[in-house]
PDB file of C-alpha atoms in Angstrom:
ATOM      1  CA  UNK A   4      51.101  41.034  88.791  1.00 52.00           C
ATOM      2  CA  UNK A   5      52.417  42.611  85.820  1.00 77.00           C
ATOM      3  CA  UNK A   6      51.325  39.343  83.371  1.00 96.00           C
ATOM      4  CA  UNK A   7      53.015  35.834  82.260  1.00 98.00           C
ATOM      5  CA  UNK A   8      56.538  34.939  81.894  1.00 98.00           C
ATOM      6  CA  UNK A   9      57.092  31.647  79.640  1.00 98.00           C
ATOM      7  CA  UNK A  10      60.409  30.564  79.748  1.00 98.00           C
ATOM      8  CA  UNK A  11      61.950  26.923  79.246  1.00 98.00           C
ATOM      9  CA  UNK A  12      65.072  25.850  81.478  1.00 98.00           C
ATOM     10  CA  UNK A  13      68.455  25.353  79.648  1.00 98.00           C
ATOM     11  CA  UNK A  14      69.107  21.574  78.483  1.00 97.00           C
ATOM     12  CA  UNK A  15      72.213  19.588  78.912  1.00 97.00           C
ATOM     13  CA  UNK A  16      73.384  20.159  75.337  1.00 97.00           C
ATOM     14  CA  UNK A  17      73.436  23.895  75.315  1.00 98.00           C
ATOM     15  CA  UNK A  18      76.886  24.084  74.768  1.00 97.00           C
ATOM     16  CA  UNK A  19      76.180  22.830  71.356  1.00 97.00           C
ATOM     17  CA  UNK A  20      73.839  25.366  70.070  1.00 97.00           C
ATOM     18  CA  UNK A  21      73.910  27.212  67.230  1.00 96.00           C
ATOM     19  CA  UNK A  22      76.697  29.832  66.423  1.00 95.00           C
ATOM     20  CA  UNK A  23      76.161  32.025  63.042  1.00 92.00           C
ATOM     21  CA  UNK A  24      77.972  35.564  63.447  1.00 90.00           C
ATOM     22  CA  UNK A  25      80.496  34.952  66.057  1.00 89.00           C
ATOM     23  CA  UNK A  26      83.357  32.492  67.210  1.00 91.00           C
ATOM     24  CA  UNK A  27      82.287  29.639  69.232  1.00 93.00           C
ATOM     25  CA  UNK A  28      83.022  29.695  73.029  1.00 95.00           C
ATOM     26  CA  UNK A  29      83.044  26.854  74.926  1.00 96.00           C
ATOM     27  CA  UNK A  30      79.859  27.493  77.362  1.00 98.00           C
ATOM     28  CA  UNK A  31      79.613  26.171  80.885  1.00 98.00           C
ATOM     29  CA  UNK A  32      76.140  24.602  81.307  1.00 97.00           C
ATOM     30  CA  UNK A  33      76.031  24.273  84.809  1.00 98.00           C
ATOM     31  CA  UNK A  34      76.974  28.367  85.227  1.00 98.00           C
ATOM     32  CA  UNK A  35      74.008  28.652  82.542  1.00 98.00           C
ATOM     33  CA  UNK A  36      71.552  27.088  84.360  1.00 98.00           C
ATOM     34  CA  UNK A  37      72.491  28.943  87.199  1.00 98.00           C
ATOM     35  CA  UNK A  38      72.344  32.574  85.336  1.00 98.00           C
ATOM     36  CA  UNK A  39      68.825  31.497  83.697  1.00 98.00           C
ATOM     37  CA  UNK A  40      67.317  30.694  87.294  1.00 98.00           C
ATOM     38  CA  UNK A  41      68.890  34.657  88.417  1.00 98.00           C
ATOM     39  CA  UNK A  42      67.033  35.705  85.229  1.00 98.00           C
ATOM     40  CA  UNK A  43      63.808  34.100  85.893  1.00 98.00           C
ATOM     41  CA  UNK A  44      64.328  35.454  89.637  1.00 98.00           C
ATOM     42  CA  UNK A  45      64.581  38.743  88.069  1.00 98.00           C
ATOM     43  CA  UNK A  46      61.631  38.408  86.162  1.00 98.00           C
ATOM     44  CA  UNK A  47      59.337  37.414  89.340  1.00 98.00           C
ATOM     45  CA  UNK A  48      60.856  40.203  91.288  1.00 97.00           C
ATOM     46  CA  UNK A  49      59.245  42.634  89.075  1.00 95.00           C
ATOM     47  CA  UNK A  50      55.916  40.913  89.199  1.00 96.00           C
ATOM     48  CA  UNK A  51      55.823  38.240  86.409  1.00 98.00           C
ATOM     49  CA  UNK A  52      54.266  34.789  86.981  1.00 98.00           C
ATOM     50  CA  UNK A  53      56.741  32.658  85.237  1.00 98.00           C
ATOM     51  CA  UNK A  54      54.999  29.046  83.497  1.00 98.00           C
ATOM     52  CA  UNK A  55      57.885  26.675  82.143  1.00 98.00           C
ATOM     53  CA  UNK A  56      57.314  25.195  79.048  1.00 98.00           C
ATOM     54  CA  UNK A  57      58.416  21.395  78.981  1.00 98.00           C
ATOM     55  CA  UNK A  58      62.201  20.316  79.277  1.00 97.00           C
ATOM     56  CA  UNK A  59      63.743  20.148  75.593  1.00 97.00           C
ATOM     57  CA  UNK A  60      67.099  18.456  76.486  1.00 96.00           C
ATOM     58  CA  UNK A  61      67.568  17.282  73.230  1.00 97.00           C
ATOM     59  CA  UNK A  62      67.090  20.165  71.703  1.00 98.00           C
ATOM     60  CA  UNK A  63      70.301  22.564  72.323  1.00 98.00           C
ATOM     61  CA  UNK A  64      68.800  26.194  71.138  1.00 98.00           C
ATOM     62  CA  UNK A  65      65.097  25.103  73.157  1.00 98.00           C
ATOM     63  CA  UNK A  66      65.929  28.027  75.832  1.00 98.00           C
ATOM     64  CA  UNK A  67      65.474  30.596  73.702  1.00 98.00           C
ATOM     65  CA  UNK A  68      61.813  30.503  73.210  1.00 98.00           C
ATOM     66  CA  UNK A  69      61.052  33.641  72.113  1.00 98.00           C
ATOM     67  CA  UNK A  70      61.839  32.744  68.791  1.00 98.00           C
ATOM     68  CA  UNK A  71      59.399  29.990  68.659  1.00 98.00           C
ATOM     69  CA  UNK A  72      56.004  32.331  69.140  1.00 98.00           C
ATOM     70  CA  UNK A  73      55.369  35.934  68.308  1.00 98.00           C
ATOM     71  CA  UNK A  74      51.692  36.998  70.745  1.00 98.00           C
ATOM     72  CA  UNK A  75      49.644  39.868  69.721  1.00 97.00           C
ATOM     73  CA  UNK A  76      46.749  39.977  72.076  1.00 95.00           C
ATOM     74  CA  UNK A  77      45.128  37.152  72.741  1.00 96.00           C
ATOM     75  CA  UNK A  78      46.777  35.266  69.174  1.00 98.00           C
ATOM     76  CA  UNK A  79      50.155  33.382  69.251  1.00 98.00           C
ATOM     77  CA  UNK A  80      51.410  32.876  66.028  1.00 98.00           C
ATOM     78  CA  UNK A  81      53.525  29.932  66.308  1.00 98.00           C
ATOM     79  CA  UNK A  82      56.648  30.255  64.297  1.00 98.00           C
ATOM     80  CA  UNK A  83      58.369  28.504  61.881  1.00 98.00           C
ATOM     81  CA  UNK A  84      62.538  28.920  62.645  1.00 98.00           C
ATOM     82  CA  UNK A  85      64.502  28.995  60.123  1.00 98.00           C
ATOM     83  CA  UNK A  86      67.093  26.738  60.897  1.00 98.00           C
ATOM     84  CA  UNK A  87      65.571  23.297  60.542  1.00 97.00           C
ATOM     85  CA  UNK A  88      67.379  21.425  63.895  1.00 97.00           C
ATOM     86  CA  UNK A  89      65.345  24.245  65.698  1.00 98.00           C
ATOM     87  CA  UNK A  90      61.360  23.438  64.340  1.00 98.00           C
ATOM     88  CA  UNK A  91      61.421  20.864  66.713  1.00 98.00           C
ATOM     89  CA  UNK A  92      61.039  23.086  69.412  1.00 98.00           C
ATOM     90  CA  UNK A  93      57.675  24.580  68.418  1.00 98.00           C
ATOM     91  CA  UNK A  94      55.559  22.382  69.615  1.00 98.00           C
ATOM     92  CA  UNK A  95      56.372  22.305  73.536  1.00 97.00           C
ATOM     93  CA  UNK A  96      55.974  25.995  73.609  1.00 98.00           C
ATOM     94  CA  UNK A  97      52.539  25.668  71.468  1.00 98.00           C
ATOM     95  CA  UNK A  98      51.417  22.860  73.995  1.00 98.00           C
ATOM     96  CA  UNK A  99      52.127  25.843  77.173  1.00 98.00           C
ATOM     97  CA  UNK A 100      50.486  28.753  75.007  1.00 97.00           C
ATOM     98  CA  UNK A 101      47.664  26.843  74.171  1.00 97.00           C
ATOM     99  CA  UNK A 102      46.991  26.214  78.269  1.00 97.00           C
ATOM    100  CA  UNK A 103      47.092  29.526  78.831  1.00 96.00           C
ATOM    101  CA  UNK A 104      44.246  30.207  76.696  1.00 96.00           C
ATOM    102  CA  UNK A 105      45.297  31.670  73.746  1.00 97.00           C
ATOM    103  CA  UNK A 106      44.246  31.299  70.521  1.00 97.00           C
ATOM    104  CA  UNK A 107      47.455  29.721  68.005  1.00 98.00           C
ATOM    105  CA  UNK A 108      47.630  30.312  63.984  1.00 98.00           C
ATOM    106  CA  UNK A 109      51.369  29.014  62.681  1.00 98.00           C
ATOM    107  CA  UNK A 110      53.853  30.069  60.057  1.00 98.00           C
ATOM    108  CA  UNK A 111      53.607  27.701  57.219  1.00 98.00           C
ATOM    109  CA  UNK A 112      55.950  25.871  54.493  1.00 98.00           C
ATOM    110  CA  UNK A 113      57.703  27.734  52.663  1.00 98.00           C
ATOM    111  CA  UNK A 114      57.964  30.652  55.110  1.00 98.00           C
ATOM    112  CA  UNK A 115      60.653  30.834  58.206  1.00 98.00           C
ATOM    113  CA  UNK A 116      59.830  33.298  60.876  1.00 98.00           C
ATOM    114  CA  UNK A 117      61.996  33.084  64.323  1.00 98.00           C
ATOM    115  CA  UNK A 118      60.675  35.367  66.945  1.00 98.00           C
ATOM    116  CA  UNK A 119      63.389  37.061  67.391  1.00 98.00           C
ATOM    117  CA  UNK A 120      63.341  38.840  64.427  1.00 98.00           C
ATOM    118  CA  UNK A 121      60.280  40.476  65.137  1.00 98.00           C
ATOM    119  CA  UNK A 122      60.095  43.923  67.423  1.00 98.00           C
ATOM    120  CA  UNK A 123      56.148  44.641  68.374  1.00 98.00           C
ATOM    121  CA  UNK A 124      55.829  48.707  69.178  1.00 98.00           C
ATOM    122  CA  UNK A 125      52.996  50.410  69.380  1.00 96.00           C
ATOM    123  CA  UNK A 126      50.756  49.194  66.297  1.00 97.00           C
ATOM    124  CA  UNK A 127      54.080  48.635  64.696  1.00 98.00           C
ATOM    125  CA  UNK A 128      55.530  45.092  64.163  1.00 98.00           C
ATOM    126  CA  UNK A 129      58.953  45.503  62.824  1.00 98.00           C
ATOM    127  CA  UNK A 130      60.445  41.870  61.057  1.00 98.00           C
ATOM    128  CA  UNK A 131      63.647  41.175  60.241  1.00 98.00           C
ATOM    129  CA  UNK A 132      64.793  39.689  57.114  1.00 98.00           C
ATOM    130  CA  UNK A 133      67.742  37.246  58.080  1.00 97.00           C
ATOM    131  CA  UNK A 134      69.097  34.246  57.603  1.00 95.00           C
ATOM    132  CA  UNK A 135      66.158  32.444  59.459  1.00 97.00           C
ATOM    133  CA  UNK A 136      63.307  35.255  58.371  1.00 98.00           C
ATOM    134  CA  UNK A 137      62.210  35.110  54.767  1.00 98.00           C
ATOM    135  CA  UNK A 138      60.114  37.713  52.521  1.00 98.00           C
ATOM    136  CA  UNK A 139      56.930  34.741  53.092  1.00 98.00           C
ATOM    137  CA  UNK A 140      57.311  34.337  56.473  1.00 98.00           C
ATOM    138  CA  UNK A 141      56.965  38.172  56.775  1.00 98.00           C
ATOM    139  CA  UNK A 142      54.260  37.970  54.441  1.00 98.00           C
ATOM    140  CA  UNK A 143      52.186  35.416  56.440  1.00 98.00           C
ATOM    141  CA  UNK A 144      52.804  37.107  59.595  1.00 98.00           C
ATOM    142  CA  UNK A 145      51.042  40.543  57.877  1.00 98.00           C
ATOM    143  CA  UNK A 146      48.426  38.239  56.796  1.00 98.00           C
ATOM    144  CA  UNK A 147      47.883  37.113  60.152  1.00 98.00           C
ATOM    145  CA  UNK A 148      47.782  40.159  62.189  1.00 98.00           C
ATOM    146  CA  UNK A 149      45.968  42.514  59.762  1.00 98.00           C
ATOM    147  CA  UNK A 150      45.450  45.327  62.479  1.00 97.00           C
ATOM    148  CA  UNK A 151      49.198  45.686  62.636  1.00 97.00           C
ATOM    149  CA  UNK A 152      51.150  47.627  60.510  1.00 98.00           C
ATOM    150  CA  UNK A 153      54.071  44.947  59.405  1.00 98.00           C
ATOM    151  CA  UNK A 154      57.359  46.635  58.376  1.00 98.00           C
ATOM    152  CA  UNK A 155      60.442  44.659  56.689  1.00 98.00           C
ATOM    153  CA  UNK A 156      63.337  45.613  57.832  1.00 98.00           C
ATOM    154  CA  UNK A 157      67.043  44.777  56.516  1.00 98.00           C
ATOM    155  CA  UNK A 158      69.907  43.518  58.966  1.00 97.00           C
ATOM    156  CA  UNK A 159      73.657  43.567  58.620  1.00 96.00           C
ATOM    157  CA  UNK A 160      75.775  41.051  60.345  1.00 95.00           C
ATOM    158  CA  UNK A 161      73.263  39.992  63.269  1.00 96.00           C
ATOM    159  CA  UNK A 162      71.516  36.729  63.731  1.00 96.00           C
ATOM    160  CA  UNK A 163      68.225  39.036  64.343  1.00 98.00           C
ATOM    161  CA  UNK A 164      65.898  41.828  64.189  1.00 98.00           C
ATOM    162  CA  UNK A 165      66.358  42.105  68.038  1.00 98.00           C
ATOM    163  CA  UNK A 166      70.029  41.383  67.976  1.00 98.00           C
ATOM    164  CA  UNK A 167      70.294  44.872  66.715  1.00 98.00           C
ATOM    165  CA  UNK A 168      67.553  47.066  67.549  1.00 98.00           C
ATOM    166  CA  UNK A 169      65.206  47.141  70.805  1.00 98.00           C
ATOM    167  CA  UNK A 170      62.394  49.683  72.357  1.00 98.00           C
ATOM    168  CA  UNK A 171      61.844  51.407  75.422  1.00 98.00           C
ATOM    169  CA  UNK A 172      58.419  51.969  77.104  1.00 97.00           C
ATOM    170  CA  UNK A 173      58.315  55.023  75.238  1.00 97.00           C
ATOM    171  CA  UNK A 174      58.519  54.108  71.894  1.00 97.00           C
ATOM    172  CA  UNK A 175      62.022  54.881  71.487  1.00 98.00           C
ATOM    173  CA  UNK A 176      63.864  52.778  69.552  1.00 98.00           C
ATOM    174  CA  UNK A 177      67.747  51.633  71.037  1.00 98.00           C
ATOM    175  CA  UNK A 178      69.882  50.254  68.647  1.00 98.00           C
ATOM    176  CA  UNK A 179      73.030  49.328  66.541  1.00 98.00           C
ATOM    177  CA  UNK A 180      73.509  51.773  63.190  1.00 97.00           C
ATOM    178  CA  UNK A 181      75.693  48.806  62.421  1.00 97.00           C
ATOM    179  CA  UNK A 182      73.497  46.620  62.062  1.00 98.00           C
ATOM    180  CA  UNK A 183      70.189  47.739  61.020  1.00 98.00           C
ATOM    181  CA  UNK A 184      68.856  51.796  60.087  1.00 96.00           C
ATOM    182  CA  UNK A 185      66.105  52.539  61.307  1.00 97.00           C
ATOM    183  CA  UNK A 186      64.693  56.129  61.881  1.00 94.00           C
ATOM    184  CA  UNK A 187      65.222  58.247  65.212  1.00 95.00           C
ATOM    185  CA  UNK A 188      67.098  55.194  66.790  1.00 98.00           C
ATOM    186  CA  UNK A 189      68.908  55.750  70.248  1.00 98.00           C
ATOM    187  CA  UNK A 190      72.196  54.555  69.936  1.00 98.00           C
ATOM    188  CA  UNK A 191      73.737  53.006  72.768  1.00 98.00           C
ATOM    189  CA  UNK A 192      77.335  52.748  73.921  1.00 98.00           C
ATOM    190  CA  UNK A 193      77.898  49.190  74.094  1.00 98.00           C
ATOM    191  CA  UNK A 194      76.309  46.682  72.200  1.00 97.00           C
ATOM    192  CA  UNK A 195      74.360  44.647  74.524  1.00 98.00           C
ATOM    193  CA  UNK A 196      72.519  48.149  75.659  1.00 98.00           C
ATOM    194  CA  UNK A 197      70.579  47.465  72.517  1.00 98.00           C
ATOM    195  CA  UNK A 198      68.362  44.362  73.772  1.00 98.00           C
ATOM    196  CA  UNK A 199      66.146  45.764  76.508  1.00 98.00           C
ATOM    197  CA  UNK A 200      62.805  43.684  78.136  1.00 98.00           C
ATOM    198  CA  UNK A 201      60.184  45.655  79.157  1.00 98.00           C
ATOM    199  CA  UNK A 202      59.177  44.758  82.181  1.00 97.00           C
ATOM    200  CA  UNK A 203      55.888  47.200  82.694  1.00 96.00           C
ATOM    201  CA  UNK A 204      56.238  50.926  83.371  1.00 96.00           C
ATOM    202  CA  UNK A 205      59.622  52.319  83.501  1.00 97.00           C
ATOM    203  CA  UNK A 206      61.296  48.966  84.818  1.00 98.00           C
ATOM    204  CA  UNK A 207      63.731  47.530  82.071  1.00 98.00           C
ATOM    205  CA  UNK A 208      65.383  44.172  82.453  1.00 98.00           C
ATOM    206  CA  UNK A 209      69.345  44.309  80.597  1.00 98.00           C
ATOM    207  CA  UNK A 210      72.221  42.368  80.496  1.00 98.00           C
ATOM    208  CA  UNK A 211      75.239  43.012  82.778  1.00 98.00           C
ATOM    209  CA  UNK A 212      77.722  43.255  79.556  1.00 98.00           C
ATOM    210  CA  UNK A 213      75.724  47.060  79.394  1.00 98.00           C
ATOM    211  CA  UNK A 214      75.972  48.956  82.331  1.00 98.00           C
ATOM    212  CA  UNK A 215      76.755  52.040  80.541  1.00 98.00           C
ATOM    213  CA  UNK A 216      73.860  51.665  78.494  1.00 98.00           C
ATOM    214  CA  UNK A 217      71.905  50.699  82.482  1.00 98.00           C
ATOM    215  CA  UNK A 218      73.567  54.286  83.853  1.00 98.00           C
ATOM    216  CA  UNK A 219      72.356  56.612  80.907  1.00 98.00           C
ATOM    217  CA  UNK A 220      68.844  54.614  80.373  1.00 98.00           C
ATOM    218  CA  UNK A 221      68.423  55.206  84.501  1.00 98.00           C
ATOM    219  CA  UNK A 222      69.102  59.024  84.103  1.00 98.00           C
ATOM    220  CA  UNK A 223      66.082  58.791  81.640  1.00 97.00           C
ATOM    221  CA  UNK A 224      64.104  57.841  84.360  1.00 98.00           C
ATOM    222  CA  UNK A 225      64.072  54.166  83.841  1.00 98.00           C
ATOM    223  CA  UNK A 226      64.461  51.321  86.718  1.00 98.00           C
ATOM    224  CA  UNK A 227      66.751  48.913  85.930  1.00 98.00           C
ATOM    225  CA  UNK A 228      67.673  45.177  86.349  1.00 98.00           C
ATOM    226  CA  UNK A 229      70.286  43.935  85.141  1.00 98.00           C
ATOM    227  CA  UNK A 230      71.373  40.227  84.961  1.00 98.00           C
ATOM    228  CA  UNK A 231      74.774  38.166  83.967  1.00 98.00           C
ATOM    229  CA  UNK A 232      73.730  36.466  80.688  1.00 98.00           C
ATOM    230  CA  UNK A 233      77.179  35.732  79.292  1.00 98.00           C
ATOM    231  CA  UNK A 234      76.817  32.340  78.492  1.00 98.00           C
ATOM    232  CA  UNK A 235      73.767  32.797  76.850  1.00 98.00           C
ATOM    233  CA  UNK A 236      75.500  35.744  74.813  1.00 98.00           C
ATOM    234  CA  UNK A 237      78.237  33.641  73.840  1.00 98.00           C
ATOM    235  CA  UNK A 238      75.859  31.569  71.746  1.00 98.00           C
ATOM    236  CA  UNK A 239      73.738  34.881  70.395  1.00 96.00           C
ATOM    237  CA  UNK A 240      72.002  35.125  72.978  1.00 97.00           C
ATOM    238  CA  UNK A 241      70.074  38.447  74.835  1.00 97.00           C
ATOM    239  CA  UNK A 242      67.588  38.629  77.798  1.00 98.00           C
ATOM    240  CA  UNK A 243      64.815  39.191  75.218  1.00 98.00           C
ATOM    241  CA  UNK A 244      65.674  35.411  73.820  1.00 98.00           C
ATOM    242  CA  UNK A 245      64.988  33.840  76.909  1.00 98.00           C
ATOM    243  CA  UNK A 246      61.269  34.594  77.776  1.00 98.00           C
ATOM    244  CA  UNK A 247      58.016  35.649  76.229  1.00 98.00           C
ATOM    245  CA  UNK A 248      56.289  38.218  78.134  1.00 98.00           C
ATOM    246  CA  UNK A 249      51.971  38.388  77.675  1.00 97.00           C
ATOM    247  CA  UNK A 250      50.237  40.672  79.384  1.00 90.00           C
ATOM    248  CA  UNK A 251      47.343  39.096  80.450  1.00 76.00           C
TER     249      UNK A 251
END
């Protein structure tokens, strides 16, 4: 088993979620519900235990709980999202951490911090500053994780950090020069190639919407899945948003 998948099913209301940097779709829930249970398929196929974190039907944006937690070891350091209609989601996934055995430290007032705006590699934690990541949140997450080596980094036009830039096993980074510079960055050929799960070894889980970016990541020796997101990506959405991988 390569370690834990947490994931939380899509609510009734996802259709209403959020929408910052692109034109609202309308977004078929039942379709989404189906893609999510092909992506959590995906994710056992490769040797993942997947634990659900409690229903959030209320809650529109709940499914994308990788912006509610950031895990370095055996420490989860609950977040604090920046847009306020999403805090409420926190707690759930803090509730399923917290079973699992991990040790939880939180984001406080006055800093945001969404998970998705922050890109562990190697001993590096790369953090977004966007529209739902401020300079204190950063600051607090350096704080917490003093072995790291926490480095700001400035987007352009992307809800996140990981909207823009992803890494392969390797170290490599893959990502947009559009949205976000970052040294010695692979540059794919569509834009969903940028957001890449790593699912242990040279097995990558990616979105359908790349398989040009699948073709030339597989003749780099890479395995990989790839799954239909798109009604996740019509609300910002990427396969890293939907689960929280811990290697336990």
């Amino acid at each position: 088993m390569s370690g834990i998948a947490l994931v939380r099913k899509p609510g009734p209301r996802i259709a209403e979620g959020i929408v910052t940097n692109i034109a609202r779709e309308p977004v078929d829930a039942e379709l989404a519900a189906h893609q999510h249970a092909a992506y959590v398929e995906a994710l056992r196929e490769t040797g993942w235990h997947v634990v659900y974190a409690d229903p959030a039907d209320d809650l529109p944006d709940g499914v994308f709980v990788e912006d509610t937690v950031v895990v370095s070891g055996r420490l989860a350091v609950l977040a604090r999202p920046g847009a306020a209609e999403r805090q409420p989601e926190v707690e759930s996934v803090a509730a399923a951490i917290r079973e699992l055995g991990l040790k939880t430290v939180r984001i406080a007032q006055p800093g945001t911090l969404d998970g998705g705006d922050v890109l562990q590699v190697g001993q590096t934690v790369y953090v977004g500053r966007s529209a739902r990541t401020n300079d204190k949140g950063i600051a607090q997450l350096a704080a917490l994780l003093p072995e790291r080596r926490v480095v700001p980094v400035d987007l352009d036009g992307v809800l996140h950090l990981k909207s823009a830039v992803t890494a392969l096993p390797d170290g490599t980074l893959i990502g947009l020069d559009a949205h976000v510079s970052l040294p010695g960055m692979l540059v794919p050929p569509e834009e969903p190639g940028a957001h890449v799960v790593l699912l242990g070894g040279d097995r990558l889980l990616m979105a359908a919407s790349a398989p040009r970016t699948a073709a030339l990541l597989g003749e780099r020796g890479y395995h990989v899945t790839s799954v239909d997101i798109s009604e996740f990506e019509k609300l910002e959405g990427c396969v890293t948003c939907l689960s929280v991988l811990l290697s336990m």
